[in-house]
């Protein structure tokens, strides 16, 4: 059954960038919001993109109850807009929420939210080759309470951003630093969840790698610091003659949608 989404359209649409989109610099005109309280998802709404009101005691601001998704809408040659495997992202977010003791967003709500927002902001889906509308569904704990326990209130929101390729190199090869000191995730931790905390943990190594002239970090395992895990924002594959290998999903790396597609296509 379709959600009844209350839509408030912007009265001051912003100028859309046409070139040098970069990644995550611009935001489309609207955002989707949905509250969780009293054990129920409620109040689905689309508002003009803008600041969120959140209490300073909100659990996300202290104990990092935060996770997100990253997915894309593409404009085809005939102008048709397509979402790339939204069910994959809906599943990944729902499963990850369980690890962070957050309520999962049901797949149909997740997908309807994304579809409604992209439909309203269709003019923001770029038409240049390689560009897309990046979609960022996000789930955060909003209950204001300082004891350490899972929050009882949450906000699920979706924002979108017209983007080029993630790396400034475009689709050309990037230089990757093999990180032997810092680690991203240990067995039993959050590595397989798209938790904000994993990215906070990775910033120092990324910064140091950038200072040495590398675009990203290749993470090694937390115990022996020698087995390959993944890159900061992507899974990895290696080709040995006619064999292609990739690290297994053992709980410390993200189950990437691209990884899944590559495996299906090979
Ligand atoms: C840590 C990490 N691994 C892998 C990926 C690739 O995931 P996907 O292929 O679903 O975009 C990402 C994407 O941002 C990531 O942040």
mmCIF file of C-alpha atoms and ligand atoms in Angstrom:
data_model
loop_
_atom_site.group_PDB
_atom_site.id
_atom_site.type_symbol
_atom_site.label_atom_id
_atom_site.label_comp_id
_atom_site.label_asym_id
_atom_site.label_seq_id
_atom_site.Cartn_x
_atom_site.Cartn_y
_atom_site.Cartn_z
ATOM 1 C CA UNK A 1 0.000 0.000 0.000
ATOM 2 C CA UNK A 2 1.372 3.401 -0.955
ATOM 3 C CA UNK A 3 2.340 5.773 1.843
ATOM 4 C CA UNK A 4 0.493 9.062 2.108
ATOM 5 C CA UNK A 5 3.421 11.429 1.753
ATOM 6 C CA UNK A 6 2.719 15.048 2.608
ATOM 7 C CA UNK A 7 4.561 17.178 0.063
ATOM 8 C CA UNK A 8 5.622 20.793 0.637
ATOM 9 C CA UNK A 9 7.290 22.103 -2.493
ATOM 10 C CA UNK A 10 10.025 24.674 -2.408
ATOM 11 C CA UNK A 11 9.002 28.208 -3.318
ATOM 12 C CA UNK A 12 12.571 29.116 -4.253
ATOM 13 C CA UNK A 13 14.082 26.423 -6.512
ATOM 14 C CA UNK A 14 17.839 26.703 -6.705
ATOM 15 C CA UNK A 15 19.926 27.082 -9.847
ATOM 16 C CA UNK A 16 21.009 23.641 -11.057
ATOM 17 C CA UNK A 17 24.711 23.170 -11.742
ATOM 18 C CA UNK A 18 25.407 22.011 -15.289
ATOM 19 C CA UNK A 19 29.116 21.180 -15.108
ATOM 20 C CA UNK A 20 31.870 20.383 -12.580
ATOM 21 C CA UNK A 21 29.355 18.601 -10.394
ATOM 22 C CA UNK A 22 32.066 16.924 -8.326
ATOM 23 C CA UNK A 23 30.700 14.602 -5.661
ATOM 24 C CA UNK A 24 28.242 15.704 -2.973
ATOM 25 C CA UNK A 25 28.719 19.468 -3.475
ATOM 26 C CA UNK A 26 25.156 20.268 -4.544
ATOM 27 C CA UNK A 27 21.821 19.167 -3.152
ATOM 28 C CA UNK A 28 18.506 18.952 -4.956
ATOM 29 C CA UNK A 29 15.513 21.061 -3.915
ATOM 30 C CA UNK A 30 13.751 18.581 -1.649
ATOM 31 C CA UNK A 31 14.273 15.952 1.054
ATOM 32 C CA UNK A 32 12.162 13.092 2.379
ATOM 33 C CA UNK A 33 11.621 12.656 6.146
ATOM 34 C CA UNK A 34 10.012 9.887 8.215
ATOM 35 C CA UNK A 35 9.864 9.614 12.014
ATOM 36 C CA UNK A 36 9.983 6.526 14.193
ATOM 37 C CA UNK A 37 8.385 6.733 17.657
ATOM 38 C CA UNK A 38 6.244 4.480 19.827
ATOM 39 C CA UNK A 39 7.401 1.477 17.790
ATOM 40 C CA UNK A 40 5.971 2.870 14.505
ATOM 41 C CA UNK A 41 7.166 4.645 11.368
ATOM 42 C CA UNK A 42 5.054 7.771 10.912
ATOM 43 C CA UNK A 43 4.631 11.190 9.342
ATOM 44 C CA UNK A 44 6.155 10.651 5.884
ATOM 45 C CA UNK A 45 6.821 14.036 4.302
ATOM 46 C CA UNK A 46 8.782 15.781 1.600
ATOM 47 C CA UNK A 47 10.051 19.251 2.445
ATOM 48 C CA UNK A 48 12.315 21.799 0.795
ATOM 49 C CA UNK A 49 15.945 20.782 1.427
ATOM 50 C CA UNK A 50 17.113 22.533 4.598
ATOM 51 C CA UNK A 51 18.352 22.228 8.194
ATOM 52 C CA UNK A 52 16.966 19.539 10.491
ATOM 53 C CA UNK A 53 15.761 20.345 13.987
ATOM 54 C CA UNK A 54 17.415 17.873 16.330
ATOM 55 C CA UNK A 55 17.882 18.005 20.109
ATOM 56 C CA UNK A 56 21.468 18.294 21.402
ATOM 57 C CA UNK A 57 20.898 15.134 23.453
ATOM 58 C CA UNK A 58 20.029 13.046 20.364
ATOM 59 C CA UNK A 59 21.729 9.634 20.399
ATOM 60 C CA UNK A 60 23.251 10.138 16.966
ATOM 61 C CA UNK A 61 25.253 13.110 18.259
ATOM 62 C CA UNK A 62 26.778 11.139 21.143
ATOM 63 C CA UNK A 63 26.784 7.431 20.462
ATOM 64 C CA UNK A 64 26.879 7.496 16.645
ATOM 65 C CA UNK A 65 23.602 5.704 16.022
ATOM 66 C CA UNK A 66 23.856 6.558 12.360
ATOM 67 C CA UNK A 67 23.920 4.634 9.135
ATOM 68 C CA UNK A 68 23.277 5.484 5.537
ATOM 69 C CA UNK A 69 23.021 4.186 1.997
ATOM 70 C CA UNK A 70 24.499 5.328 -1.285
ATOM 71 C CA UNK A 71 22.659 4.660 -4.535
ATOM 72 C CA UNK A 72 22.035 6.327 -7.865
ATOM 73 C CA UNK A 73 19.377 7.375 -10.366
ATOM 74 C CA UNK A 74 20.490 7.584 -13.991
ATOM 75 C CA UNK A 75 18.944 9.388 -16.947
ATOM 76 C CA UNK A 76 18.923 7.152 -20.030
ATOM 77 C CA UNK A 77 19.517 8.332 -23.588
ATOM 78 C CA UNK A 78 15.751 8.589 -24.103
ATOM 79 C CA UNK A 79 15.420 10.671 -20.921
ATOM 80 C CA UNK A 80 13.964 7.832 -18.876
ATOM 81 C CA UNK A 81 15.064 7.822 -15.226
ATOM 82 C CA UNK A 82 16.154 4.530 -13.721
ATOM 83 C CA UNK A 83 17.115 3.663 -10.142
ATOM 84 C CA UNK A 84 19.975 1.182 -9.925
ATOM 85 C CA UNK A 85 18.878 -1.856 -7.865
ATOM 86 C CA UNK A 86 17.085 0.047 -5.052
ATOM 87 C CA UNK A 87 16.054 -3.229 -3.413
ATOM 88 C CA UNK A 88 19.720 -4.062 -2.822
ATOM 89 C CA UNK A 89 20.215 -0.842 -0.851
ATOM 90 C CA UNK A 90 16.918 -1.250 1.011
ATOM 91 C CA UNK A 91 17.972 -4.737 2.130
ATOM 92 C CA UNK A 92 21.457 -3.650 3.110
ATOM 93 C CA UNK A 93 20.142 -0.791 5.227
ATOM 94 C CA UNK A 94 17.512 -2.930 6.919
ATOM 95 C CA UNK A 95 20.032 -5.645 7.793
ATOM 96 C CA UNK A 96 22.635 -3.129 8.973
ATOM 97 C CA UNK A 97 20.109 -1.352 11.212
ATOM 98 C CA UNK A 98 19.720 -4.540 13.219
ATOM 99 C CA UNK A 99 23.454 -4.511 14.124
ATOM 100 C CA UNK A 100 23.167 -0.908 15.354
ATOM 101 C CA UNK A 101 19.978 -1.736 17.346
ATOM 102 C CA UNK A 102 17.970 0.620 15.129
ATOM 103 C CA UNK A 103 14.561 -0.161 13.637
ATOM 104 C CA UNK A 104 14.895 -1.275 10.014
ATOM 105 C CA UNK A 105 13.031 0.734 7.402
ATOM 106 C CA UNK A 106 10.735 -1.723 5.566
ATOM 107 C CA UNK A 107 11.813 -2.175 1.935
ATOM 108 C CA UNK A 108 8.546 -0.865 0.478
ATOM 109 C CA UNK A 109 8.782 2.345 2.551
ATOM 110 C CA UNK A 110 12.448 2.799 1.622
ATOM 111 C CA UNK A 111 11.757 2.337 -2.088
ATOM 112 C CA UNK A 112 8.623 4.490 -2.135
ATOM 113 C CA UNK A 113 10.459 7.301 -0.350
ATOM 114 C CA UNK A 114 13.316 7.229 -2.857
ATOM 115 C CA UNK A 115 10.977 7.017 -5.849
ATOM 116 C CA UNK A 116 8.783 9.897 -4.646
ATOM 117 C CA UNK A 117 11.755 12.158 -3.998
ATOM 118 C CA UNK A 118 13.486 11.380 -7.301
ATOM 119 C CA UNK A 119 10.219 11.913 -9.159
ATOM 120 C CA UNK A 120 9.737 15.335 -7.600
ATOM 121 C CA UNK A 121 13.370 16.306 -8.226
ATOM 122 C CA UNK A 122 13.592 14.698 -11.693
ATOM 123 C CA UNK A 123 15.027 17.893 -13.242
ATOM 124 C CA UNK A 124 18.029 17.392 -10.932
ATOM 125 C CA UNK A 125 18.986 14.068 -12.565
ATOM 126 C CA UNK A 126 21.933 15.037 -14.798
ATOM 127 C CA UNK A 127 22.005 14.043 -18.442
ATOM 128 C CA UNK A 128 25.752 14.244 -19.064
ATOM 129 C CA UNK A 129 27.646 10.994 -19.601
ATOM 130 C CA UNK A 130 28.945 9.435 -16.374
ATOM 131 C CA UNK A 131 26.875 11.772 -14.186
ATOM 132 C CA UNK A 132 23.931 10.697 -12.028
ATOM 133 C CA UNK A 133 21.737 11.716 -9.122
ATOM 134 C CA UNK A 134 23.354 10.267 -5.996
ATOM 135 C CA UNK A 135 20.776 9.303 -3.368
ATOM 136 C CA UNK A 136 21.641 9.284 0.330
ATOM 137 C CA UNK A 137 19.042 7.559 2.555
ATOM 138 C CA UNK A 138 20.103 8.057 6.189
ATOM 139 C CA UNK A 139 18.904 6.689 9.525
ATOM 140 C CA UNK A 140 19.763 8.425 12.816
ATOM 141 C CA UNK A 141 18.774 8.103 16.478
ATOM 142 C CA UNK A 142 16.973 11.257 17.596
ATOM 143 C CA UNK A 143 15.850 10.476 21.128
ATOM 144 C CA UNK A 144 17.358 12.950 23.587
ATOM 145 C CA UNK A 145 18.689 10.760 26.389
ATOM 146 C CA UNK A 146 22.246 10.422 27.682
ATOM 147 C CA UNK A 147 22.210 6.892 29.058
ATOM 148 C CA UNK A 148 23.972 4.421 26.779
ATOM 149 C CA UNK A 149 21.229 2.336 25.202
ATOM 150 C CA UNK A 150 19.516 2.264 21.808
ATOM 151 C CA UNK A 151 17.334 5.319 21.185
ATOM 152 C CA UNK A 152 13.563 4.939 21.077
ATOM 153 C CA UNK A 153 13.115 7.628 18.420
ATOM 154 C CA UNK A 154 14.652 7.787 14.952
ATOM 155 C CA UNK A 155 14.611 9.865 11.814
ATOM 156 C CA UNK A 156 14.916 8.322 8.363
ATOM 157 C CA UNK A 157 15.675 10.936 5.744
ATOM 158 C CA UNK A 158 16.660 10.953 2.083
ATOM 159 C CA UNK A 159 18.601 13.676 0.302
ATOM 160 C CA UNK A 160 19.965 13.686 -3.240
ATOM 161 C CA UNK A 161 22.931 15.253 -4.992
ATOM 162 C CA UNK A 162 23.771 15.512 -8.717
ATOM 163 C CA UNK A 163 27.263 14.034 -9.099
ATOM 164 C CA UNK A 164 30.069 13.172 -11.479
ATOM 165 C CA UNK A 165 32.413 10.247 -10.818
ATOM 166 C CA UNK A 166 33.375 9.928 -7.116
ATOM 167 C CA UNK A 167 37.099 10.380 -7.752
ATOM 168 C CA UNK A 168 38.458 13.593 -9.226
ATOM 169 C CA UNK A 169 40.400 11.352 -11.669
ATOM 170 C CA UNK A 170 36.978 10.634 -13.246
ATOM 171 C CA UNK A 171 36.951 7.103 -14.616
ATOM 172 C CA UNK A 172 40.742 6.970 -14.997
ATOM 173 C CA UNK A 173 42.768 4.673 -12.658
ATOM 174 C CA UNK A 174 43.356 5.985 -9.120
ATOM 175 C CA UNK A 175 46.416 5.631 -6.884
ATOM 176 C CA UNK A 176 45.678 3.532 -3.804
ATOM 177 C CA UNK A 177 47.729 3.454 -0.572
ATOM 178 C CA UNK A 178 48.023 0.056 1.131
ATOM 179 C CA UNK A 179 47.399 0.867 4.802
ATOM 180 C CA UNK A 180 49.556 -1.230 7.139
ATOM 181 C CA UNK A 181 49.099 0.657 10.419
ATOM 182 C CA UNK A 182 45.489 1.810 10.909
ATOM 183 C CA UNK A 183 42.565 -0.570 10.592
ATOM 184 C CA UNK A 184 38.985 0.041 9.488
ATOM 185 C CA UNK A 185 37.041 -2.829 11.080
ATOM 186 C CA UNK A 186 37.724 -5.885 13.211
ATOM 187 C CA UNK A 187 35.871 -9.232 13.279
ATOM 188 C CA UNK A 188 32.672 -8.886 15.293
ATOM 189 C CA UNK A 189 32.546 -5.115 14.713
ATOM 190 C CA UNK A 190 30.626 -2.883 12.300
ATOM 191 C CA UNK A 191 32.607 -3.407 9.111
ATOM 192 C CA UNK A 192 29.711 -4.894 7.147
ATOM 193 C CA UNK A 193 27.368 -2.024 8.105
ATOM 194 C CA UNK A 194 27.282 1.299 6.294
ATOM 195 C CA UNK A 195 27.636 2.983 9.683
ATOM 196 C CA UNK A 196 28.852 6.561 9.905
ATOM 197 C CA UNK A 197 31.308 5.363 12.568
ATOM 198 C CA UNK A 198 33.232 3.280 9.997
ATOM 199 C CA UNK A 199 33.886 6.389 7.951
ATOM 200 C CA UNK A 200 34.931 8.454 10.999
ATOM 201 C CA UNK A 201 37.394 5.654 11.758
ATOM 202 C CA UNK A 202 38.841 5.808 8.237
ATOM 203 C CA UNK A 203 39.436 9.567 8.002
ATOM 204 C CA UNK A 204 42.925 9.722 9.507
ATOM 205 C CA UNK A 205 44.397 7.072 7.221
ATOM 206 C CA UNK A 206 42.706 8.682 4.176
ATOM 207 C CA UNK A 207 44.088 12.085 5.076
ATOM 208 C CA UNK A 208 47.608 10.731 5.486
ATOM 209 C CA UNK A 209 47.316 8.792 2.209
ATOM 210 C CA UNK A 210 46.146 11.951 0.410
ATOM 211 C CA UNK A 211 49.093 13.890 1.781
ATOM 212 C CA UNK A 212 51.336 11.231 0.170
ATOM 213 C CA UNK A 213 49.563 11.674 -3.184
ATOM 214 C CA UNK A 214 47.130 8.737 -3.053
ATOM 215 C CA UNK A 215 43.383 8.965 -3.699
ATOM 216 C CA UNK A 216 42.243 6.236 -1.331
ATOM 217 C CA UNK A 217 43.273 3.613 1.167
ATOM 218 C CA UNK A 218 43.312 -0.162 0.681
ATOM 219 C CA UNK A 219 42.451 -1.652 4.070
ATOM 220 C CA UNK A 220 44.116 -4.791 5.385
ATOM 221 C CA UNK A 221 42.674 -7.152 7.985
ATOM 222 C CA UNK A 222 42.697 -6.050 11.628
ATOM 223 C CA UNK A 223 44.607 -9.034 13.036
ATOM 224 C CA UNK A 224 47.541 -9.806 10.768
ATOM 225 C CA UNK A 225 47.555 -6.570 8.766
ATOM 226 C CA UNK A 226 48.315 -8.526 5.610
ATOM 227 C CA UNK A 227 45.074 -9.838 4.065
ATOM 228 C CA UNK A 228 43.251 -7.517 1.687
ATOM 229 C CA UNK A 229 39.822 -6.248 2.781
ATOM 230 C CA UNK A 230 38.476 -3.390 0.640
ATOM 231 C CA UNK A 231 39.149 0.193 -0.419
ATOM 232 C CA UNK A 232 37.652 3.095 1.561
ATOM 233 C CA UNK A 233 34.720 3.484 -0.806
ATOM 234 C CA UNK A 234 34.742 0.339 -2.919
ATOM 235 C CA UNK A 235 35.243 -3.395 -2.931
ATOM 236 C CA UNK A 236 38.188 -4.810 -4.847
ATOM 237 C CA UNK A 237 38.783 -7.555 -7.394
ATOM 238 C CA UNK A 238 42.074 -9.006 -8.631
ATOM 239 C CA UNK A 239 42.635 -10.859 -11.851
ATOM 240 C CA UNK A 240 45.095 -13.749 -11.992
ATOM 241 C CA UNK A 241 45.180 -14.901 -15.637
ATOM 242 C CA UNK A 242 41.680 -16.331 -16.198
ATOM 243 C CA UNK A 243 40.644 -16.170 -12.549
ATOM 244 C CA UNK A 244 39.077 -13.169 -10.774
ATOM 245 C CA UNK A 245 39.063 -13.096 -6.968
ATOM 246 C CA UNK A 246 37.559 -10.814 -4.331
ATOM 247 C CA UNK A 247 37.577 -10.894 -0.509
ATOM 248 C CA UNK A 248 34.719 -12.905 0.994
ATOM 249 C CA UNK A 249 31.919 -11.229 2.957
ATOM 250 C CA UNK A 250 33.186 -12.290 6.363
ATOM 251 C CA UNK A 251 31.677 -9.406 8.343
ATOM 252 C CA UNK A 252 34.477 -6.856 8.149
ATOM 253 C CA UNK A 253 33.780 -5.444 4.665
ATOM 254 C CA UNK A 254 30.741 -3.871 3.083
ATOM 255 C CA UNK A 255 28.573 -6.029 0.855
ATOM 256 C CA UNK A 256 28.815 -3.708 -2.146
ATOM 257 C CA UNK A 257 26.109 -3.607 -4.791
ATOM 258 C CA UNK A 258 28.785 -3.185 -7.447
ATOM 259 C CA UNK A 259 30.638 -6.246 -6.083
ATOM 260 C CA UNK A 260 27.419 -8.231 -6.259
ATOM 261 C CA UNK A 261 26.816 -7.153 -9.889
ATOM 262 C CA UNK A 262 30.367 -7.957 -10.935
ATOM 263 C CA UNK A 263 30.084 -11.453 -9.437
ATOM 264 C CA UNK A 264 26.753 -11.992 -11.221
ATOM 265 C CA UNK A 265 28.171 -10.784 -14.529
ATOM 266 C CA UNK A 266 31.401 -12.819 -14.415
HETATM 267 C C1 LIG B 1 33.446 0.927 2.531
HETATM 268 C C2 LIG B 1 32.758 0.715 1.226
HETATM 269 N N1 LIG B 1 32.930 -0.447 0.585
HETATM 270 C C3 LIG B 1 32.324 -0.701 -0.599
HETATM 271 C C4 LIG B 1 31.515 0.253 -1.187
HETATM 272 C C5 LIG B 1 30.846 -0.058 -2.505
HETATM 273 O O1 LIG B 1 29.482 -0.246 -2.308
HETATM 274 P P1 LIG B 1 28.468 -0.194 -3.527
HETATM 275 O O2 LIG B 1 29.036 -1.019 -4.592
HETATM 276 O O3 LIG B 1 27.182 -0.708 -2.981
HETATM 277 O O4 LIG B 1 28.379 1.255 -3.933
HETATM 278 C C6 LIG B 1 31.303 1.481 -0.566
HETATM 279 C C7 LIG B 1 30.449 2.484 -1.180
HETATM 280 O O5 LIG B 1 30.424 3.627 -0.825
HETATM 281 C C8 LIG B 1 31.942 1.718 0.673
HETATM 282 O O6 LIG B 1 31.766 2.886 1.313
#
